[in-house]
């Protein structure tokens, strides 16, 4: 196996500038697994920024992948608007979950207020502490914007939101508007504290999946708000975005093309979207993906290596750039030997 000739920072820097690195970079999309391989409680990646930063660095050193520590969680929104969450301290828990939605009735939805001080709202104090650690160590400052619809689902309750989208759409629009206002306030604070240059806006989109909503619903309830938020972020001077288009979203891709993503974007896709399709739809973006997380959890090492090789061979020479990645969060209990296959594949098949 040939030795690397670039550091991780140099490798990712080359890709972000549109240049060829020594090999395909690897970002496994990995949170809870980092804590477990470091012998720490899984929940520390969500409720303890200093411990999270440390275990993520340790996992990157252990495996040799290129990603840097960040703070994010899929069920964001509910806590930030005054609800309650539970961190994953139970035996079979894998992520932070909302235990009380702050707008569970029509009256609560109509009267929902945008938090005045976002620095004290929900997970924002934790995210900002992580951002300060990133800044201190000269890393990209990842600003967790998340998914406009997933945030709204966490505020209302996902099932209730999907019902209201049909029966009471005005309530959903009301909450979407408040969430969008909040996300812009978050961006304004980040730019004020860190400046726009080091910031990478992290956008995750899971509830937007076509298994939950139709393309028409995406066009009505998602596109106007995510476009508004992203444009506001760009107007603040933030020009780098990382977007994870999660799950089955093939019917939404033409609509995602209309969303502004600054000057440079990494577009990550779940296994449900073929990398060839992603490259055709987003020719100027860095494409990331998309080894099946369930294969990393349950497959044999040689199966993971083979699928990673297929991804590399398909997307390695994409004009916009390519990053090998899992299709979603690496399962916390995935065998370490399987996680390593991503790095092994890059070193064996990803040389330029």
Tab-separated table of C-alpha atoms in Angstrom:
chain	number	residue	atom	x	y	z
A	1	UNK	CA	0.000	0.000	0.000
A	2	UNK	CA	1.532	3.314	-1.094
A	3	UNK	CA	2.226	5.985	1.511
A	4	UNK	CA	0.205	9.186	1.532
A	5	UNK	CA	2.023	12.232	0.202
A	6	UNK	CA	-0.420	14.787	1.617
A	7	UNK	CA	-1.755	15.454	5.094
A	8	UNK	CA	-5.509	15.332	5.617
A	9	UNK	CA	-5.657	19.134	5.682
A	10	UNK	CA	-3.696	19.360	2.427
A	11	UNK	CA	-5.854	16.670	0.809
A	12	UNK	CA	-9.152	18.301	1.700
A	13	UNK	CA	-7.744	21.730	0.877
A	14	UNK	CA	-6.867	20.550	-2.624
A	15	UNK	CA	-10.343	19.159	-3.233
A	16	UNK	CA	-12.018	22.309	-1.927
A	17	UNK	CA	-9.915	24.386	-4.340
A	18	UNK	CA	-10.770	22.129	-7.280
A	19	UNK	CA	-7.307	20.589	-7.417
A	20	UNK	CA	-6.311	16.903	-7.503
A	21	UNK	CA	-5.176	15.463	-4.155
A	22	UNK	CA	-2.810	12.501	-3.792
A	23	UNK	CA	-5.810	10.212	-3.351
A	24	UNK	CA	-9.547	10.317	-2.808
A	25	UNK	CA	-10.268	11.845	0.633
A	26	UNK	CA	-12.324	9.818	3.118
A	27	UNK	CA	-14.882	11.264	5.516
A	28	UNK	CA	-16.743	8.332	7.093
A	29	UNK	CA	-19.658	10.437	8.518
A	30	UNK	CA	-19.006	9.182	12.020
A	31	UNK	CA	-20.139	10.288	15.506
A	32	UNK	CA	-21.178	7.784	18.152
A	33	UNK	CA	-18.734	5.185	16.862
A	34	UNK	CA	-15.865	7.543	17.745
A	35	UNK	CA	-16.816	7.519	21.413
A	36	UNK	CA	-17.136	3.746	21.583
A	37	UNK	CA	-13.781	3.007	19.945
A	38	UNK	CA	-12.222	5.465	22.416
A	39	UNK	CA	-13.854	3.662	25.342
A	40	UNK	CA	-16.172	6.559	26.214
A	41	UNK	CA	-19.978	6.777	26.575
A	42	UNK	CA	-21.661	7.252	23.210
A	43	UNK	CA	-23.613	10.236	24.549
A	44	UNK	CA	-20.445	12.294	25.032
A	45	UNK	CA	-20.395	13.215	21.333
A	46	UNK	CA	-23.704	15.022	21.873
A	47	UNK	CA	-23.518	16.510	25.387
A	48	UNK	CA	-19.800	17.163	25.993
A	49	UNK	CA	-18.049	19.187	23.252
A	50	UNK	CA	-14.568	18.832	24.729
A	51	UNK	CA	-14.890	15.046	25.047
A	52	UNK	CA	-16.524	14.874	21.609
A	53	UNK	CA	-13.688	16.835	20.030
A	54	UNK	CA	-11.136	14.537	21.660
A	55	UNK	CA	-12.735	11.209	20.686
A	56	UNK	CA	-13.340	12.375	17.121
A	57	UNK	CA	-9.660	13.314	16.803
A	58	UNK	CA	-8.650	9.969	18.273
A	59	UNK	CA	-10.842	8.059	15.819
A	60	UNK	CA	-9.448	10.037	12.866
A	61	UNK	CA	-5.910	9.231	14.028
A	62	UNK	CA	-6.786	5.563	14.593
A	63	UNK	CA	-8.325	5.032	11.158
A	64	UNK	CA	-6.462	7.650	9.130
A	65	UNK	CA	-9.523	9.359	7.640
A	66	UNK	CA	-9.715	13.021	6.648
A	67	UNK	CA	-12.731	14.468	8.438
A	68	UNK	CA	-12.377	16.876	11.360
A	69	UNK	CA	-14.542	17.004	14.519
A	70	UNK	CA	-17.933	18.665	14.314
A	71	UNK	CA	-21.150	18.970	16.288
A	72	UNK	CA	-24.535	17.977	14.852
A	73	UNK	CA	-27.564	15.882	15.650
A	74	UNK	CA	-30.457	14.812	13.460
A	75	UNK	CA	-33.346	15.711	15.783
A	76	UNK	CA	-32.351	19.352	16.265
A	77	UNK	CA	-35.114	21.933	16.594
A	78	UNK	CA	-37.321	20.675	19.390
A	79	UNK	CA	-34.882	21.461	22.190
A	80	UNK	CA	-33.871	24.785	20.662
A	81	UNK	CA	-37.497	25.990	20.708
A	82	UNK	CA	-38.119	24.953	24.307
A	83	UNK	CA	-38.841	21.214	24.164
A	84	UNK	CA	-36.970	18.417	25.907
A	85	UNK	CA	-34.432	15.886	24.656
A	86	UNK	CA	-32.830	12.717	25.941
A	87	UNK	CA	-29.182	11.989	25.324
A	88	UNK	CA	-28.265	8.421	24.358
A	89	UNK	CA	-27.154	7.025	27.714
A	90	UNK	CA	-29.475	4.008	27.598
A	91	UNK	CA	-28.014	0.689	26.488
A	92	UNK	CA	-29.536	0.590	22.999
A	93	UNK	CA	-29.744	4.334	22.313
A	94	UNK	CA	-27.774	5.674	19.381
A	95	UNK	CA	-28.651	9.360	19.110
A	96	UNK	CA	-30.287	12.318	20.843
A	97	UNK	CA	-34.107	12.172	20.661
A	98	UNK	CA	-36.848	14.696	21.383
A	99	UNK	CA	-39.008	13.612	24.332
A	100	UNK	CA	-41.333	16.649	24.362
A	101	UNK	CA	-42.234	18.716	21.306
A	102	UNK	CA	-42.719	22.427	22.057
A	103	UNK	CA	-45.572	22.930	19.546
A	104	UNK	CA	-47.723	19.829	19.951
A	105	UNK	CA	-51.039	21.708	19.631
A	106	UNK	CA	-52.409	24.178	17.100
A	107	UNK	CA	-52.319	26.958	19.677
A	108	UNK	CA	-48.683	26.234	20.566
A	109	UNK	CA	-47.742	26.198	16.876
A	110	UNK	CA	-49.403	29.558	16.230
A	111	UNK	CA	-47.844	31.125	19.341
A	112	UNK	CA	-44.353	29.701	18.811
A	113	UNK	CA	-41.649	32.301	19.415
A	114	UNK	CA	-38.146	32.480	17.989
A	115	UNK	CA	-35.702	32.355	20.935
A	116	UNK	CA	-34.324	35.827	21.570
A	117	UNK	CA	-30.865	34.645	22.631
A	118	UNK	CA	-29.849	31.783	20.350
A	119	UNK	CA	-26.614	31.267	22.301
A	120	UNK	CA	-28.686	29.801	25.151
A	121	UNK	CA	-31.145	27.822	23.007
A	122	UNK	CA	-31.005	24.033	23.181
A	123	UNK	CA	-27.765	22.626	21.796
A	124	UNK	CA	-26.388	25.964	20.588
A	125	UNK	CA	-24.134	26.445	23.644
A	126	UNK	CA	-22.636	23.010	22.940
A	127	UNK	CA	-22.278	23.680	19.204
A	128	UNK	CA	-20.596	27.026	19.846
A	129	UNK	CA	-18.148	25.429	22.279
A	130	UNK	CA	-17.240	22.901	19.562
A	131	UNK	CA	-16.854	25.733	17.052
A	132	UNK	CA	-14.427	27.520	19.381
A	133	UNK	CA	-12.347	24.350	19.648
A	134	UNK	CA	-12.343	24.065	15.843
A	135	UNK	CA	-11.225	27.682	15.527
A	136	UNK	CA	-8.498	27.203	18.142
A	137	UNK	CA	-7.101	24.232	16.218
A	138	UNK	CA	-7.312	25.976	12.800
A	139	UNK	CA	-10.046	23.691	11.479
A	140	UNK	CA	-13.169	24.544	9.474
A	141	UNK	CA	-15.867	25.919	11.769
A	142	UNK	CA	-18.906	23.765	11.041
A	143	UNK	CA	-22.155	25.630	11.552
A	144	UNK	CA	-25.000	23.163	12.044
A	145	UNK	CA	-27.947	24.538	10.077
A	146	UNK	CA	-29.568	21.132	9.670
A	147	UNK	CA	-32.785	20.422	7.808
A	148	UNK	CA	-35.605	22.952	7.712
A	149	UNK	CA	-38.219	20.187	7.642
A	150	UNK	CA	-36.521	17.947	10.214
A	151	UNK	CA	-36.246	20.903	12.595
A	152	UNK	CA	-39.927	21.655	12.064
A	153	UNK	CA	-40.795	18.002	12.669
A	154	UNK	CA	-38.864	18.113	15.930
A	155	UNK	CA	-40.787	21.215	16.971
A	156	UNK	CA	-44.236	19.890	16.047
A	157	UNK	CA	-43.745	16.114	16.082
A	158	UNK	CA	-43.058	14.357	12.788
A	159	UNK	CA	-46.374	12.506	12.452
A	160	UNK	CA	-48.337	15.588	13.420
A	161	UNK	CA	-46.377	17.699	10.940
A	162	UNK	CA	-47.055	15.297	8.075
A	163	UNK	CA	-50.757	15.320	8.936
A	164	UNK	CA	-50.885	19.107	9.160
A	165	UNK	CA	-49.115	19.424	5.794
A	166	UNK	CA	-52.319	18.004	4.292
A	167	UNK	CA	-55.004	19.243	6.682
A	168	UNK	CA	-53.598	22.462	8.170
A	169	UNK	CA	-50.729	23.627	5.921
A	170	UNK	CA	-50.869	27.163	7.323
A	171	UNK	CA	-49.680	25.847	10.703
A	172	UNK	CA	-46.697	24.118	9.129
A	173	UNK	CA	-45.795	27.258	7.163
A	174	UNK	CA	-45.995	29.286	10.364
A	175	UNK	CA	-43.504	27.004	12.131
A	176	UNK	CA	-41.259	26.752	9.063
A	177	UNK	CA	-41.033	30.532	9.004
A	178	UNK	CA	-39.984	30.634	12.694
A	179	UNK	CA	-37.403	27.895	12.158
A	180	UNK	CA	-35.973	29.761	9.154
A	181	UNK	CA	-35.721	32.940	11.239
A	182	UNK	CA	-33.892	31.012	13.942
A	183	UNK	CA	-31.437	29.429	11.519
A	184	UNK	CA	-30.573	32.827	10.048
A	185	UNK	CA	-30.025	34.196	13.575
A	186	UNK	CA	-27.634	31.303	14.214
A	187	UNK	CA	-25.689	32.159	11.055
A	188	UNK	CA	-25.559	35.845	12.015
A	189	UNK	CA	-24.072	34.976	15.394
A	190	UNK	CA	-21.491	32.584	13.923
A	191	UNK	CA	-20.342	35.191	11.415
A	192	UNK	CA	-20.153	37.829	14.139
A	193	UNK	CA	-18.038	35.587	16.398
A	194	UNK	CA	-15.860	33.708	13.894
A	195	UNK	CA	-16.024	35.703	10.670
A	196	UNK	CA	-17.401	34.163	7.462
A	197	UNK	CA	-14.161	32.736	6.017
A	198	UNK	CA	-13.609	29.679	8.263
A	199	UNK	CA	-17.283	28.684	8.382
A	200	UNK	CA	-18.734	25.666	6.596
A	201	UNK	CA	-22.535	25.566	6.789
A	202	UNK	CA	-23.709	22.010	7.430
A	203	UNK	CA	-27.129	21.239	5.944
A	204	UNK	CA	-28.734	17.850	6.589
A	205	UNK	CA	-31.955	16.768	4.908
A	206	UNK	CA	-33.571	13.556	6.144
A	207	UNK	CA	-37.292	14.246	6.597
A	208	UNK	CA	-37.315	15.553	3.019
A	209	UNK	CA	-37.066	11.933	1.823
A	210	UNK	CA	-39.576	10.872	-0.842
A	211	UNK	CA	-40.574	8.047	1.457
A	212	UNK	CA	-42.167	10.708	3.642
A	213	UNK	CA	-43.094	13.584	1.342
A	214	UNK	CA	-43.826	14.040	-2.361
A	215	UNK	CA	-41.828	16.288	-4.701
A	216	UNK	CA	-44.810	18.670	-4.716
A	217	UNK	CA	-44.694	18.876	-0.920
A	218	UNK	CA	-40.950	19.474	-1.135
A	219	UNK	CA	-41.557	22.317	-3.561
A	220	UNK	CA	-44.211	23.816	-1.275
A	221	UNK	CA	-42.831	23.262	2.215
A	222	UNK	CA	-39.060	22.938	1.774
A	223	UNK	CA	-37.709	24.742	-1.286
A	224	UNK	CA	-38.786	28.311	-0.387
A	225	UNK	CA	-37.429	28.093	3.155
A	226	UNK	CA	-34.137	26.279	2.550
A	227	UNK	CA	-33.457	28.648	-0.355
A	228	UNK	CA	-34.189	31.653	1.845
A	229	UNK	CA	-31.942	30.416	4.654
A	230	UNK	CA	-29.066	29.406	2.382
A	231	UNK	CA	-29.195	32.700	0.482
A	232	UNK	CA	-29.135	34.615	3.762
A	233	UNK	CA	-26.099	32.614	4.860
A	234	UNK	CA	-24.346	33.327	1.561
A	235	UNK	CA	-25.205	37.024	1.856
A	236	UNK	CA	-23.412	37.015	5.226
A	237	UNK	CA	-20.258	35.959	3.393
A	238	UNK	CA	-20.297	32.208	4.109
A	239	UNK	CA	-19.472	30.540	0.810
A	240	UNK	CA	-18.818	26.878	1.720
A	241	UNK	CA	-21.660	24.429	2.338
A	242	UNK	CA	-21.771	20.756	3.205
A	243	UNK	CA	-25.163	19.231	2.382
A	244	UNK	CA	-26.212	15.681	3.225
A	245	UNK	CA	-29.202	14.728	1.067
A	246	UNK	CA	-30.298	11.746	3.105
A	247	UNK	CA	-32.276	8.723	1.949
A	248	UNK	CA	-34.513	8.345	-1.106
A	249	UNK	CA	-34.589	11.773	-2.752
A	250	UNK	CA	-34.281	11.005	-6.456
A	251	UNK	CA	-37.538	12.822	-7.231
A	252	UNK	CA	-36.337	15.898	-5.315
A	253	UNK	CA	-32.985	16.317	-7.071
A	254	UNK	CA	-34.228	18.763	-9.718
A	255	UNK	CA	-35.593	20.903	-6.903
A	256	UNK	CA	-32.356	20.678	-4.922
A	257	UNK	CA	-30.638	22.096	-8.017
A	258	UNK	CA	-32.523	25.350	-7.388
A	259	UNK	CA	-31.179	25.749	-3.848
A	260	UNK	CA	-28.233	28.168	-3.456
A	261	UNK	CA	-25.143	26.547	-1.929
A	262	UNK	CA	-22.589	29.338	-1.971
A	263	UNK	CA	-19.468	29.233	-4.130
A	264	UNK	CA	-18.333	25.728	-3.157
A	265	UNK	CA	-20.443	22.838	-1.921
A	266	UNK	CA	-19.929	19.256	-0.860
A	267	UNK	CA	-23.075	17.308	-1.773
A	268	UNK	CA	-23.363	14.026	0.138
A	269	UNK	CA	-25.936	11.388	-0.798
A	270	UNK	CA	-27.419	8.274	0.727
A	271	UNK	CA	-27.104	4.909	-0.972
A	272	UNK	CA	-30.521	5.413	-2.561
A	273	UNK	CA	-29.129	8.013	-4.985
A	274	UNK	CA	-26.692	6.655	-7.563
A	275	UNK	CA	-23.410	8.559	-7.633
A	276	UNK	CA	-23.670	8.799	-11.435
A	277	UNK	CA	-26.998	10.576	-11.048
A	278	UNK	CA	-25.566	12.896	-8.402
A	279	UNK	CA	-22.617	13.782	-10.649
A	280	UNK	CA	-24.917	14.567	-13.561
A	281	UNK	CA	-27.219	16.722	-11.443
A	282	UNK	CA	-24.444	18.604	-9.603
A	283	UNK	CA	-21.512	18.776	-12.043
A	284	UNK	CA	-19.708	21.629	-10.291
A	285	UNK	CA	-20.106	20.364	-6.719
A	286	UNK	CA	-17.908	17.991	-4.775
A	287	UNK	CA	-19.839	14.716	-4.621
A	288	UNK	CA	-19.567	12.600	-1.466
A	289	UNK	CA	-20.792	9.078	-0.808
A	290	UNK	CA	-22.096	6.578	-0.558
A	291	UNK	CA	-21.117	3.234	0.986
A	292	UNK	CA	-24.123	1.579	2.616
A	293	UNK	CA	-24.021	2.087	6.426
A	294	UNK	CA	-25.850	-1.213	6.972
A	295	UNK	CA	-23.090	-2.980	5.037
A	296	UNK	CA	-20.482	-1.314	7.256
A	297	UNK	CA	-22.445	-2.612	10.251
A	298	UNK	CA	-23.292	-6.124	9.073
A	299	UNK	CA	-21.168	-6.972	6.028
A	300	UNK	CA	-17.855	-8.743	5.708
A	301	UNK	CA	-14.734	-6.559	5.390
A	302	UNK	CA	-14.191	-7.640	1.796
A	303	UNK	CA	-17.785	-6.644	0.935
A	304	UNK	CA	-17.274	-3.155	2.373
A	305	UNK	CA	-13.969	-2.833	0.517
A	306	UNK	CA	-15.580	-3.909	-2.752
A	307	UNK	CA	-18.448	-1.433	-2.469
A	308	UNK	CA	-16.053	1.365	-1.554
A	309	UNK	CA	-13.957	0.483	-4.610
A	310	UNK	CA	-17.076	0.657	-6.803
A	311	UNK	CA	-17.881	4.127	-5.443
A	312	UNK	CA	-14.335	5.325	-6.084
A	313	UNK	CA	-14.238	3.960	-9.614
A	314	UNK	CA	-17.599	5.575	-10.387
A	315	UNK	CA	-16.892	9.048	-9.032
A	316	UNK	CA	-13.114	9.430	-8.722
A	317	UNK	CA	-12.767	11.664	-11.784
A	318	UNK	CA	-15.897	13.746	-11.235
A	319	UNK	CA	-14.941	17.259	-12.470
A	320	UNK	CA	-16.238	18.872	-9.292
A	321	UNK	CA	-14.252	16.566	-7.017
A	322	UNK	CA	-15.086	13.468	-5.018
A	323	UNK	CA	-14.934	12.346	-1.377
A	324	UNK	CA	-15.513	8.741	-0.306
A	325	UNK	CA	-18.090	8.634	2.433
A	326	UNK	CA	-20.671	6.397	4.048
A	327	UNK	CA	-24.233	6.993	2.871
A	328	UNK	CA	-25.203	8.176	6.353
A	329	UNK	CA	-23.899	8.011	9.924
A	330	UNK	CA	-21.647	5.008	10.525
A	331	UNK	CA	-23.517	2.769	13.016
A	332	UNK	CA	-21.975	3.141	16.489
A	333	UNK	CA	-21.403	-0.617	16.845
A	334	UNK	CA	-19.917	-1.125	13.378
A	335	UNK	CA	-16.848	-3.409	13.485
A	336	UNK	CA	-13.694	-1.262	13.354
A	337	UNK	CA	-12.245	-3.521	10.654
A	338	UNK	CA	-15.189	-2.587	8.415
A	339	UNK	CA	-14.779	1.132	9.028
A	340	UNK	CA	-11.103	0.843	8.086
A	341	UNK	CA	-12.052	-0.597	4.689
A	342	UNK	CA	-13.035	2.910	3.538
A	343	UNK	CA	-9.540	4.206	4.150
A	344	UNK	CA	-8.006	1.045	2.723
A	345	UNK	CA	-10.087	1.419	-0.445
A	346	UNK	CA	-8.943	5.000	-0.927
A	347	UNK	CA	-5.294	4.064	-0.519
A	348	UNK	CA	-5.561	1.075	-2.843
A	349	UNK	CA	-7.941	2.384	-5.515
A	350	UNK	CA	-8.167	6.155	-5.039
A	351	UNK	CA	-4.720	7.308	-6.171
A	352	UNK	CA	-4.555	10.040	-8.805
